[in-house]
Coordinates of C-alpha atoms and ligand atoms in Angstrom, one line a residue:
Chain A
M1 CA -48.9 -238.5 -12.3
I2 CA -51.7 -239.9 -14.5
D3 CA -53.6 -242.9 -13.4
V4 CA -56.1 -244.3 -15.9
I5 CA -58.6 -246.6 -14.2
D6 CA -60.9 -248.9 -16.2
L7 CA -61.3 -246.3 -19.0
K8 CA -64.0 -247.1 -21.5
K9 CA -65.1 -245.1 -24.5
S10 CA -67.9 -245.7 -26.9
F11 CA -69.0 -243.8 -30.0
G12 CA -72.7 -244.6 -30.2
S13 CA -72.8 -248.4 -30.2
L14 CA -69.1 -248.8 -31.2
E15 CA -67.0 -249.5 -28.2
V16 CA -63.5 -248.2 -29.0
L17 CA -61.8 -248.5 -25.6
K18 CA -62.7 -251.5 -23.5
G19 CA -61.3 -251.0 -20.1
I20 CA -57.8 -249.5 -20.0
N21 CA -55.6 -249.3 -16.9
V22 CA -52.4 -247.4 -17.2
T23 CA -50.1 -245.4 -14.9
V24 CA -47.8 -242.7 -16.2
N25 CA -45.2 -241.6 -13.7
K26 CA -43.3 -238.4 -13.7
G27 CA -40.5 -238.5 -16.3
D28 CA -42.0 -241.5 -18.2
I29 CA -41.7 -241.7 -21.9
V30 CA -44.6 -243.9 -22.9
V31 CA -45.0 -244.9 -26.5
V32 CA -48.3 -246.3 -27.7
I33 CA -48.3 -248.5 -30.8
G34 CA -50.8 -250.7 -32.4
P35 CA -52.7 -251.3 -35.6
S36 CA -54.9 -248.6 -37.3
G37 CA -58.2 -248.3 -35.6
S38 CA -57.1 -250.0 -32.4
G39 CA -58.1 -246.8 -30.4
K40 CA -54.7 -245.2 -29.9
S41 CA -55.8 -241.7 -30.7
T42 CA -59.0 -242.1 -28.8
F43 CA -57.0 -243.2 -25.7
L44 CA -54.7 -240.2 -26.0
R45 CA -57.6 -237.8 -26.5
C46 CA -59.3 -239.2 -23.4
L47 CA -56.2 -238.4 -21.3
N48 CA -57.0 -234.7 -21.5
C49 CA -60.7 -235.2 -22.0
M50 CA -60.8 -234.0 -25.6
E51 CA -63.1 -237.0 -25.8
D52 CA -65.2 -237.5 -22.7
P53 CA -64.7 -241.0 -21.4
T54 CA -67.8 -243.1 -21.3
S55 CA -66.8 -244.5 -17.9
G56 CA -63.7 -244.9 -15.8
S57 CA -61.4 -242.4 -14.2
I58 CA -58.4 -240.3 -15.3
I59 CA -56.6 -239.3 -12.1
F60 CA -54.3 -236.4 -13.0
N61 CA -52.2 -235.0 -10.1
G62 CA -54.7 -236.4 -7.7
V63 CA -57.9 -235.1 -9.4
D64 CA -60.3 -237.2 -11.4
I65 CA -60.6 -235.1 -14.5
A66 CA -63.1 -237.5 -16.1
D67 CA -65.6 -236.1 -13.6
M68 CA -67.8 -233.7 -15.5
R69 CA -67.9 -231.3 -12.5
V70 CA -64.2 -230.4 -12.6
D71 CA -63.1 -227.4 -14.6
I72 CA -61.3 -229.2 -17.4
N73 CA -59.7 -226.1 -18.8
V74 CA -57.6 -225.6 -15.7
H75 CA -56.2 -229.1 -15.9
R76 CA -55.6 -229.0 -19.6
R77 CA -53.2 -226.1 -19.0
H78 CA -50.9 -228.7 -17.4
M79 CA -51.2 -231.1 -20.2
G80 CA -49.7 -230.1 -23.6
M81 CA -51.0 -231.7 -26.8
V82 CA -49.3 -232.0 -30.1
F83 CA -51.4 -233.1 -33.1
Q84 CA -50.7 -235.0 -36.3
H85 CA -51.8 -232.0 -38.4
F86 CA -50.1 -229.4 -36.2
N87 CA -53.2 -227.3 -35.8
L88 CA -51.3 -224.0 -35.4
F89 CA -53.8 -221.1 -35.1
N90 CA -53.9 -219.9 -38.7
N91 CA -55.0 -216.4 -37.8
K92 CA -52.1 -215.8 -35.5
T93 CA -48.4 -215.3 -36.2
V94 CA -45.9 -217.9 -34.9
I95 CA -45.1 -215.9 -31.8
E96 CA -48.8 -215.2 -31.1
N97 CA -49.5 -218.9 -31.3
I98 CA -47.0 -219.5 -28.5
M99 CA -48.1 -216.5 -26.4
L100 CA -51.8 -217.0 -26.7
A101 CA -52.5 -219.4 -23.9
P102 CA -49.9 -218.0 -21.4
V103 CA -51.2 -214.5 -21.8
Y104 CA -54.8 -215.6 -21.6
V105 CA -54.3 -217.6 -18.5
R106 CA -52.3 -215.0 -16.7
C107 CA -54.8 -212.2 -17.6
Q108 CA -57.6 -214.4 -16.3
E109 CA -55.7 -214.9 -13.0
L110 CA -55.0 -211.2 -12.8
K111 CA -58.7 -210.4 -13.3
K112 CA -59.6 -212.9 -10.6
R113 CA -57.2 -211.4 -8.2
R114 CA -58.4 -207.9 -8.8
R115 CA -62.0 -209.1 -8.2
Q116 CA -61.0 -210.8 -5.0
R117 CA -59.3 -207.6 -3.8
L118 CA -62.3 -205.6 -4.8
F119 CA -64.5 -207.7 -2.5
G120 CA -62.0 -207.7 0.3
K121 CA -61.2 -211.4 0.0
G122 CA -57.6 -212.7 -0.2
G123 CA -56.1 -210.1 2.0
Q124 CA -53.0 -208.0 1.3
E125 CA -50.8 -210.7 -0.3
A126 CA -53.3 -211.0 -3.1
A127 CA -52.3 -207.6 -4.6
P128 CA -51.9 -207.9 -8.4
Q129 CA -48.2 -207.7 -9.3
A130 CA -48.4 -207.3 -13.0
T131 CA -50.4 -205.3 -15.5
K132 CA -51.7 -206.7 -18.8
A133 CA -48.8 -205.0 -20.7
Q134 CA -46.2 -206.6 -18.4
I135 CA -47.8 -210.0 -18.8
K136 CA -47.6 -209.7 -22.6
E137 CA -44.0 -208.5 -22.5
Q138 CA -43.0 -211.4 -20.3
A139 CA -44.8 -213.9 -22.4
Y140 CA -43.2 -212.4 -25.5
G141 CA -39.8 -212.9 -24.0
E142 CA -40.5 -216.5 -23.1
A143 CA -42.0 -217.2 -26.5
L144 CA -38.9 -215.7 -28.2
A145 CA -36.6 -217.8 -26.0
L146 CA -38.6 -220.9 -27.1
L147 CA -38.3 -219.9 -30.7
K148 CA -34.5 -219.4 -30.4
R149 CA -34.3 -222.8 -28.9
I150 CA -35.7 -224.4 -32.1
G151 CA -33.8 -221.9 -34.3
L152 CA -36.9 -220.2 -35.7
E153 CA -36.7 -216.7 -34.0
D154 CA -36.6 -215.1 -37.5
K155 CA -40.1 -216.6 -38.1
A156 CA -41.6 -215.0 -35.1
D157 CA -43.9 -212.7 -37.1
A158 CA -44.6 -215.1 -40.0
Y159 CA -48.0 -216.8 -40.4
P160 CA -48.1 -220.6 -40.0
S161 CA -49.0 -221.2 -43.6
T162 CA -45.6 -219.9 -44.6
L163 CA -43.7 -222.6 -42.6
S164 CA -42.7 -226.1 -43.7
G165 CA -44.3 -229.1 -42.0
G166 CA -41.3 -229.7 -39.8
Q167 CA -41.2 -226.1 -38.7
K168 CA -44.9 -226.1 -38.0
Q169 CA -44.6 -229.2 -35.8
R170 CA -41.7 -227.8 -33.9
V171 CA -43.6 -224.6 -33.3
A172 CA -46.6 -226.7 -32.1
I173 CA -44.3 -228.5 -29.7
V174 CA -42.9 -225.2 -28.1
R175 CA -46.5 -223.9 -28.1
A176 CA -47.3 -226.8 -25.8
L177 CA -44.1 -226.1 -23.8
A178 CA -45.0 -222.5 -23.2
M179 CA -47.5 -223.5 -20.6
N180 CA -44.9 -225.4 -18.6
P181 CA -47.0 -228.6 -18.7
D182 CA -46.4 -231.6 -16.5
V183 CA -46.9 -233.9 -19.4
I184 CA -47.2 -233.6 -23.2
L185 CA -49.4 -235.9 -25.3
F186 CA -48.3 -236.5 -28.9
D187 CA -50.6 -238.1 -31.5
E188 CA -48.6 -239.3 -34.5
P189 CA -46.5 -236.1 -34.5
T190 CA -44.5 -237.1 -37.6
S191 CA -47.1 -238.9 -39.7
A192 CA -48.0 -235.9 -41.8
L193 CA -44.4 -234.8 -42.5
D194 CA -42.3 -235.3 -45.5
P195 CA -39.6 -237.9 -44.7
E196 CA -36.8 -235.4 -44.7
M197 CA -38.5 -233.4 -41.9
V198 CA -39.2 -236.3 -39.5
G199 CA -35.7 -236.1 -38.1
E200 CA -35.9 -232.5 -36.9
V201 CA -39.1 -233.1 -35.0
L202 CA -37.9 -236.4 -33.4
D203 CA -34.7 -234.7 -32.4
L204 CA -36.6 -232.0 -30.5
M205 CA -38.7 -234.7 -28.8
K206 CA -35.6 -236.5 -27.8
E207 CA -34.2 -233.4 -26.3
L208 CA -37.4 -233.0 -24.2
A209 CA -37.1 -236.6 -23.1
K210 CA -33.5 -236.0 -21.9
E211 CA -34.7 -233.0 -19.9
G212 CA -37.1 -235.2 -18.1
M213 CA -40.4 -234.1 -19.7
T214 CA -43.1 -236.7 -19.2
M215 CA -44.5 -237.7 -22.6
V216 CA -47.2 -240.0 -24.0
I217 CA -46.5 -240.6 -27.6
V218 CA -48.6 -242.4 -30.2
T219 CA -46.3 -243.1 -33.1
H220 CA -45.4 -245.5 -35.9
E221 CA -41.7 -244.6 -35.5
M222 CA -40.4 -247.9 -34.1
G223 CA -36.8 -246.7 -34.0
F224 CA -37.8 -243.8 -31.9
A225 CA -39.7 -246.0 -29.6
K226 CA -36.8 -248.3 -29.1
E227 CA -34.4 -245.5 -28.5
V228 CA -36.3 -243.1 -26.3
A229 CA -39.3 -244.9 -24.6
N230 CA -39.0 -246.4 -21.2
R231 CA -42.3 -248.2 -21.8
V232 CA -44.2 -249.4 -24.8
L233 CA -47.9 -250.0 -24.8
F234 CA -49.2 -252.2 -27.5
M235 CA -52.9 -251.6 -28.1
D236 CA -55.3 -253.8 -30.1
E237 CA -59.1 -253.6 -30.4
G238 CA -59.5 -251.2 -27.5
V239 CA -57.4 -253.0 -24.9
I240 CA -53.7 -252.8 -24.0
L241 CA -52.3 -256.2 -24.7
E242 CA -48.8 -255.5 -23.6
S243 CA -47.0 -253.0 -21.5
A244 CA -43.2 -253.5 -21.3
P245 CA -39.9 -251.7 -21.6
P246 CA -38.9 -251.4 -25.3
K247 CA -36.0 -253.9 -25.2
E248 CA -38.2 -256.6 -23.8
F249 CA -41.2 -255.8 -26.0
F250 CA -39.3 -255.6 -29.3
A251 CA -37.0 -258.6 -28.6
N252 CA -39.7 -260.8 -27.2
P253 CA -43.3 -259.8 -27.7
Q254 CA -45.7 -262.0 -25.7
H255 CA -48.9 -261.9 -27.7
A256 CA -49.5 -263.3 -31.2
R257 CA -51.1 -260.0 -32.2
A258 CA -48.0 -258.1 -31.2
K259 CA -45.7 -260.5 -33.0
E260 CA -47.9 -260.2 -36.1
F261 CA -47.9 -256.3 -35.8
L262 CA -44.1 -256.1 -35.4
S263 CA -43.4 -258.4 -38.3
K264 CA -45.4 -256.0 -40.5
V265 CA -43.8 -252.7 -39.3
L266 CA -40.2 -253.7 -38.7
Chain B
M1 CA -88.0 -183.6 -74.5
G2 CA -88.9 -180.0 -73.8
N3 CA -91.4 -181.6 -71.5
F4 CA -88.6 -183.4 -69.7
G5 CA -86.5 -180.2 -69.4
N6 CA -89.5 -178.6 -67.7
K7 CA -89.8 -181.5 -65.3
W8 CA -86.1 -181.3 -64.5
N9 CA -86.3 -177.6 -63.8
K10 CA -89.1 -178.1 -61.4
F11 CA -87.1 -180.8 -59.6
V12 CA -84.0 -178.6 -59.4
E13 CA -86.2 -175.7 -58.1
I14 CA -87.5 -177.7 -55.2
F15 CA -84.2 -179.6 -54.6
V16 CA -82.2 -176.4 -54.3
E17 CA -84.5 -173.5 -53.4
R18 CA -87.1 -175.3 -51.2
N19 CA -84.6 -177.3 -49.2
G20 CA -85.2 -180.6 -51.0
Y21 CA -81.5 -181.3 -50.7
V22 CA -81.7 -181.1 -46.9
K23 CA -84.3 -183.9 -47.0
V24 CA -82.3 -185.9 -49.4
V25 CA -79.1 -185.7 -47.2
E26 CA -81.2 -186.6 -44.2
G27 CA -82.8 -189.5 -46.0
L28 CA -79.4 -190.8 -47.2
Q29 CA -78.1 -190.5 -43.7
N30 CA -81.0 -192.5 -42.3
T31 CA -80.8 -195.1 -45.0
L32 CA -77.1 -195.7 -44.3
L33 CA -77.6 -195.5 -40.5
I34 CA -80.3 -198.2 -40.6
A35 CA -78.3 -200.4 -42.9
V36 CA -75.0 -200.1 -40.9
F37 CA -76.6 -200.5 -37.5
G38 CA -78.8 -203.3 -38.8
M39 CA -75.7 -205.0 -40.1
L40 CA -73.8 -204.6 -36.8
I41 CA -76.6 -205.9 -34.7
G42 CA -77.1 -208.6 -37.3
I43 CA -73.5 -209.7 -37.1
L44 CA -73.7 -209.9 -33.3
I45 CA -77.0 -211.9 -33.3
G46 CA -75.9 -214.0 -36.3
T47 CA -72.6 -215.0 -34.6
L48 CA -74.4 -215.9 -31.4
I49 CA -76.9 -218.1 -33.2
A50 CA -74.3 -219.7 -35.5
T51 CA -72.2 -220.5 -32.4
V52 CA -75.2 -222.1 -30.6
R53 CA -75.9 -224.1 -33.8
V54 CA -72.4 -225.7 -33.9
I55 CA -72.2 -226.6 -30.2
P56 CA -72.4 -230.4 -29.9
K57 CA -75.9 -231.4 -28.9
Y58 CA -75.9 -234.2 -26.4
K59 CA -76.9 -232.1 -23.5
T60 CA -80.3 -230.5 -22.8
L61 CA -79.2 -226.9 -22.7
P62 CA -77.6 -226.7 -26.1
R63 CA -80.5 -228.6 -27.5
A64 CA -83.0 -226.2 -26.1
L65 CA -81.0 -223.2 -27.2
N66 CA -80.7 -224.7 -30.6
A67 CA -84.5 -225.1 -30.8
V68 CA -85.0 -221.5 -29.9
C69 CA -82.5 -220.4 -32.6
T70 CA -84.1 -222.5 -35.2
F71 CA -87.5 -221.0 -34.4
Y72 CA -86.0 -217.5 -34.5
V73 CA -84.4 -218.0 -37.9
G74 CA -87.5 -219.6 -39.3
L75 CA -89.6 -216.7 -38.1
F76 CA -87.5 -213.9 -39.5
R77 CA -86.7 -215.7 -42.8
G78 CA -90.3 -216.7 -43.2
T79 CA -91.9 -213.3 -43.1
P80 CA -91.4 -210.2 -45.2
M81 CA -89.4 -207.3 -43.7
V82 CA -92.3 -204.9 -44.0
V83 CA -94.5 -207.2 -42.0
Q84 CA -91.8 -207.5 -39.3
L85 CA -91.5 -203.7 -39.2
L86 CA -95.3 -203.2 -38.9
V87 CA -95.7 -205.9 -36.2
F88 CA -92.9 -204.5 -34.2
Y89 CA -94.0 -200.9 -34.5
Y90 CA -97.8 -201.2 -34.3
V91 CA -98.1 -204.4 -32.2
L92 CA -95.1 -205.1 -30.0
L93 CA -94.1 -201.6 -29.0
P94 CA -97.6 -200.5 -27.9
L95 CA -98.1 -203.8 -26.0
M96 CA -94.8 -203.1 -24.2
G97 CA -95.8 -199.5 -23.7
V98 CA -92.6 -198.2 -25.3
K99 CA -92.3 -195.2 -27.7
M100 CA -89.6 -195.3 -30.2
Q101 CA -88.6 -193.3 -33.2
G102 CA -89.1 -194.8 -36.6
V103 CA -85.4 -194.8 -37.5
R104 CA -84.5 -196.6 -34.2
V105 CA -87.3 -199.2 -34.8
A106 CA -86.0 -199.8 -38.3
M107 CA -82.4 -200.3 -37.1
F108 CA -83.6 -202.7 -34.5
V109 CA -85.8 -204.8 -36.8
F110 CA -83.2 -204.7 -39.5
G111 CA -80.7 -206.1 -37.0
L112 CA -83.1 -208.8 -35.9
N113 CA -83.9 -209.7 -39.5
S114 CA -80.3 -209.7 -40.8
G115 CA -79.2 -211.6 -37.7
A116 CA -81.3 -214.5 -39.0
Y117 CA -79.7 -214.4 -42.4
I118 CA -76.2 -213.8 -41.2
S119 CA -76.5 -216.7 -38.7
E120 CA -76.7 -219.0 -41.7
I121 CA -73.8 -217.3 -43.5
M122 CA -71.7 -217.4 -40.2
R123 CA -72.5 -221.0 -39.6
S124 CA -71.1 -222.0 -43.0
G125 CA -68.1 -219.8 -42.2
I126 CA -67.5 -221.6 -38.9
Q127 CA -67.9 -225.0 -40.6
S128 CA -65.3 -224.0 -43.1
V129 CA -62.7 -223.7 -40.4
D130 CA -60.9 -226.9 -39.7
A131 CA -62.1 -228.6 -36.5
G132 CA -58.5 -228.9 -35.4
Q133 CA -58.3 -225.2 -34.8
L134 CA -61.0 -225.3 -32.0
E135 CA -59.4 -228.5 -30.6
A136 CA -55.9 -226.9 -30.4
G137 CA -57.5 -224.0 -28.6
R138 CA -59.3 -226.2 -26.2
A139 CA -56.1 -228.3 -25.7
V140 CA -54.1 -225.3 -24.4
G141 CA -56.8 -224.7 -21.9
L142 CA -59.2 -222.1 -23.4
G143 CA -62.8 -222.6 -22.7
F144 CA -65.3 -223.0 -25.6
A145 CA -66.2 -219.4 -25.8
P146 CA -62.7 -217.9 -25.7
A147 CA -61.5 -220.4 -28.2
M148 CA -64.4 -219.5 -30.6
I149 CA -63.8 -215.8 -30.2
K150 CA -60.0 -215.8 -30.5
I151 CA -59.5 -218.5 -33.0
V152 CA -62.4 -219.8 -34.9
I153 CA -64.7 -216.8 -35.5
P154 CA -61.9 -214.5 -36.9
Q155 CA -61.1 -217.2 -39.5
A156 CA -64.8 -217.8 -40.2
V157 CA -65.3 -214.1 -40.8
K158 CA -62.4 -213.9 -43.2
N159 CA -63.9 -216.7 -45.2
I160 CA -67.4 -215.1 -45.5
L161 CA -66.4 -211.4 -45.9
P162 CA -67.6 -211.3 -49.5
T163 CA -70.9 -212.9 -48.6
L164 CA -71.4 -210.5 -45.7
G165 CA -70.8 -207.6 -48.2
N166 CA -73.6 -208.9 -50.3
E167 CA -75.8 -209.1 -47.3
F168 CA -75.0 -205.5 -46.6
I169 CA -76.1 -204.5 -50.1
A170 CA -79.3 -206.4 -49.7
L171 CA -79.9 -204.5 -46.5
I172 CA -79.4 -201.1 -48.2
K173 CA -81.9 -202.0 -50.8
E174 CA -84.4 -203.2 -48.3
T175 CA -84.3 -199.9 -46.3
S176 CA -86.6 -198.5 -49.0
V177 CA -89.6 -199.8 -47.0
V178 CA -88.8 -198.1 -43.7
S179 CA -91.3 -195.3 -44.3
F180 CA -93.9 -197.8 -43.3
V181 CA -92.9 -197.0 -39.7
G182 CA -92.3 -193.3 -40.2
A183 CA -88.5 -193.4 -40.8
A184 CA -87.5 -190.7 -43.2
D185 CA -85.2 -192.5 -45.7
L186 CA -84.3 -191.7 -49.3
Y187 CA -87.8 -192.6 -50.6
V188 CA -89.5 -190.2 -48.1
A189 CA -87.1 -187.4 -49.3
F190 CA -87.8 -187.9 -53.0
N191 CA -91.5 -188.4 -52.4
Y192 CA -91.5 -185.0 -50.6
I193 CA -90.0 -183.4 -53.6
G194 CA -92.4 -185.2 -55.9
S195 CA -95.5 -184.2 -53.9
N196 CA -94.4 -180.6 -53.9
S197 CA -93.9 -180.4 -57.6
Y198 CA -96.8 -182.8 -58.5
E199 CA -94.0 -184.3 -60.6
F200 CA -92.6 -187.7 -59.7
M201 CA -90.7 -188.8 -62.8
V202 CA -87.4 -187.0 -62.2
P203 CA -87.3 -187.4 -58.4
Y204 CA -87.7 -191.2 -58.6
L205 CA -85.2 -191.4 -61.4
V206 CA -82.7 -189.6 -59.3
M207 CA -83.5 -191.8 -56.3
A208 CA -82.9 -194.9 -58.5
A209 CA -79.6 -193.4 -59.6
I210 CA -78.5 -192.8 -56.0
Y211 CA -79.3 -196.4 -55.0
I212 CA -77.4 -197.7 -58.0
V213 CA -74.3 -195.6 -57.2
L214 CA -74.5 -196.7 -53.5
V215 CA -74.7 -200.4 -54.4
M216 CA -72.0 -200.2 -57.1
F217 CA -69.7 -198.4 -54.6
I218 CA -70.2 -201.1 -52.0
S219 CA -69.8 -203.9 -54.6
L220 CA -66.5 -202.3 -55.5
L221 CA -65.3 -202.3 -51.9
V222 CA -66.3 -205.9 -51.5
K223 CA -64.4 -206.9 -54.7
I224 CA -61.3 -205.0 -53.5
M225 CA -61.5 -206.7 -50.1
E226 CA -62.0 -210.1 -51.8
R227 CA -58.9 -209.6 -54.0
S228 CA -56.7 -208.5 -51.2
L229 CA -57.8 -211.5 -49.1
K230 CA -57.0 -213.8 -51.9
K231 CA -53.6 -212.2 -52.3
S232 CA -52.8 -212.7 -48.6
D233 CA -53.9 -216.3 -48.9
R234 CA -51.5 -216.9 -51.7
R235 CA -48.6 -215.2 -49.9
N236 CA -49.3 -217.2 -46.8
Ligands
ATP1 N1 -65.5 -239.1 -33.2 C1 -65.7 -240.4 -33.6 N2 -66.9 -240.9 -33.9 C2 -67.1 -242.1 -34.2 N3 -66.2 -243.1 -34.3 C3 -64.9 -242.7 -34.0 C4 -64.6 -241.4 -33.7 N4 -63.3 -241.3 -33.4 C5 -62.8 -242.5 -33.7 N5 -63.8 -243.4 -34.0 C6 -63.6 -244.8 -34.3 O1 -62.9 -245.4 -33.2 C7 -62.0 -246.4 -33.7 C8 -60.6 -246.1 -33.1 O2 -60.1 -244.9 -33.7 P1 -58.7 -244.3 -33.3 O3 -58.6 -243.0 -34.1 O4 -58.6 -244.1 -31.8 O5 -57.7 -245.3 -33.8 P2 -56.2 -245.2 -34.0 O6 -55.6 -246.4 -33.2 O7 -55.7 -243.9 -33.6 O8 -55.9 -245.5 -35.5 P3 -54.9 -244.8 -36.5 O9 -53.6 -245.5 -36.3 O10 -55.5 -245.0 -37.9 O11 -54.8 -243.3 -36.2 C9 -62.1 -246.4 -35.2 O12 -62.9 -247.5 -35.6 C10 -62.7 -245.1 -35.5 O13 -63.5 -245.2 -36.7
MG2 MG1 -54.9 -242.2 -34.6

């Protein structure tokens, strides 16, 4: 699904990623670990081009999205992203947070279809099937179902600042789900949480994993990596030193660096 | 003080019997129109400029746009409003062969001028919004412009509302120079009354009072707004 080919990224003269090659298949749960500053976040942010790669390719569903000529917005809609600091839209209610992107995208499509019809392109089958109000209603229903799933339907009209950290992150996860993404990228989703809230977020992620969602997760939760991942990537100084199933990796790390890292965190 | 009573009577006579009040109402209306439309145009221009100024600048187009905006802001902040009005009315309009009423000209120039000031206010507002907000918007597939319009700018505006209120007060006060381009504002109205009675003390005193009341009223609105925003912040 995602093929990363010789990905390099520099900030000015600082080379953060030094040639990364990774393949993420459908249904993979890839956990990325490594010391602070090794480039994990930068790697993850290159996957959906939040950072433009300096060189190399990111082939996502057959398209090189690192190419500046592709419309990155279209591809990002198929890649969810969950942030360490949640980044819920502060000016929107919980349900608006979830509905925003689906409504926006479907309304854009509606406009496009109307335009095509106006200019006689697209033929009969391109007749718009929904109005803006119908799109909103449908998205509202979907968003409410997602909120029910995480048990927060009573918070639908609350603003993010009234939620606890764990609630915020779970809303952020279903916000990503609302677009029916092919893959979700997580950057330390539990690092900003109070310890008692880590569990609820990890549980939701485990559920997604069981349902077959493809996920790339940067985390320091080694227990979670062992339990859920089907592959662990160990990054150090901008390269992937090891890529192995968690059992193998945790039982028998190959590189001295990985051994040293594990002895510190376990 | 008998003298003052005399002056007051003259003022009242012209104000009431010789239709002075019509001029004053008209003047007040124009003053407010110029300030309100100037503010609206200014917010539009200011938001555009502020947005251009926060776009990352490794590409040529943003850089060129940014240079244009810097020039624009420097130009309008570096010259007095009166000069801008005069240049626009007596130089640019004739050169372009356009005829325009003084009030329209004033609205326009006030918009251009306040746009330069508001762009700086708006820029600090945008910078006060956490960068993660824009990122999250981009991550769900919104382009830069929709993400700014739907997510960042509403939060920025909320943060700078009090400052915008003060900018509006400044605009109202500055409208007192629009008679330079033939717009009939409060000053023109009271000057008319003064000229007809050969007595300027009372008319100008009343004019000052009207400005003070206007400004106090708007300050009050801004304070109320500020307080209710703070309250909603605490609740949230
Ligand atoms: N926007 C940026 N501009 C300049 N340097 C950056 C930028 N983002 C990251 N870096 C640098 O790149 C290096 C790798 O950063 P990155 O955030 O990818 O590390 P990380 O592995 O995620 O670390 P952590 O575990 O602390 O989150 C660091 O040295 C960091 O200072
Ligand atoms: Mg990081």
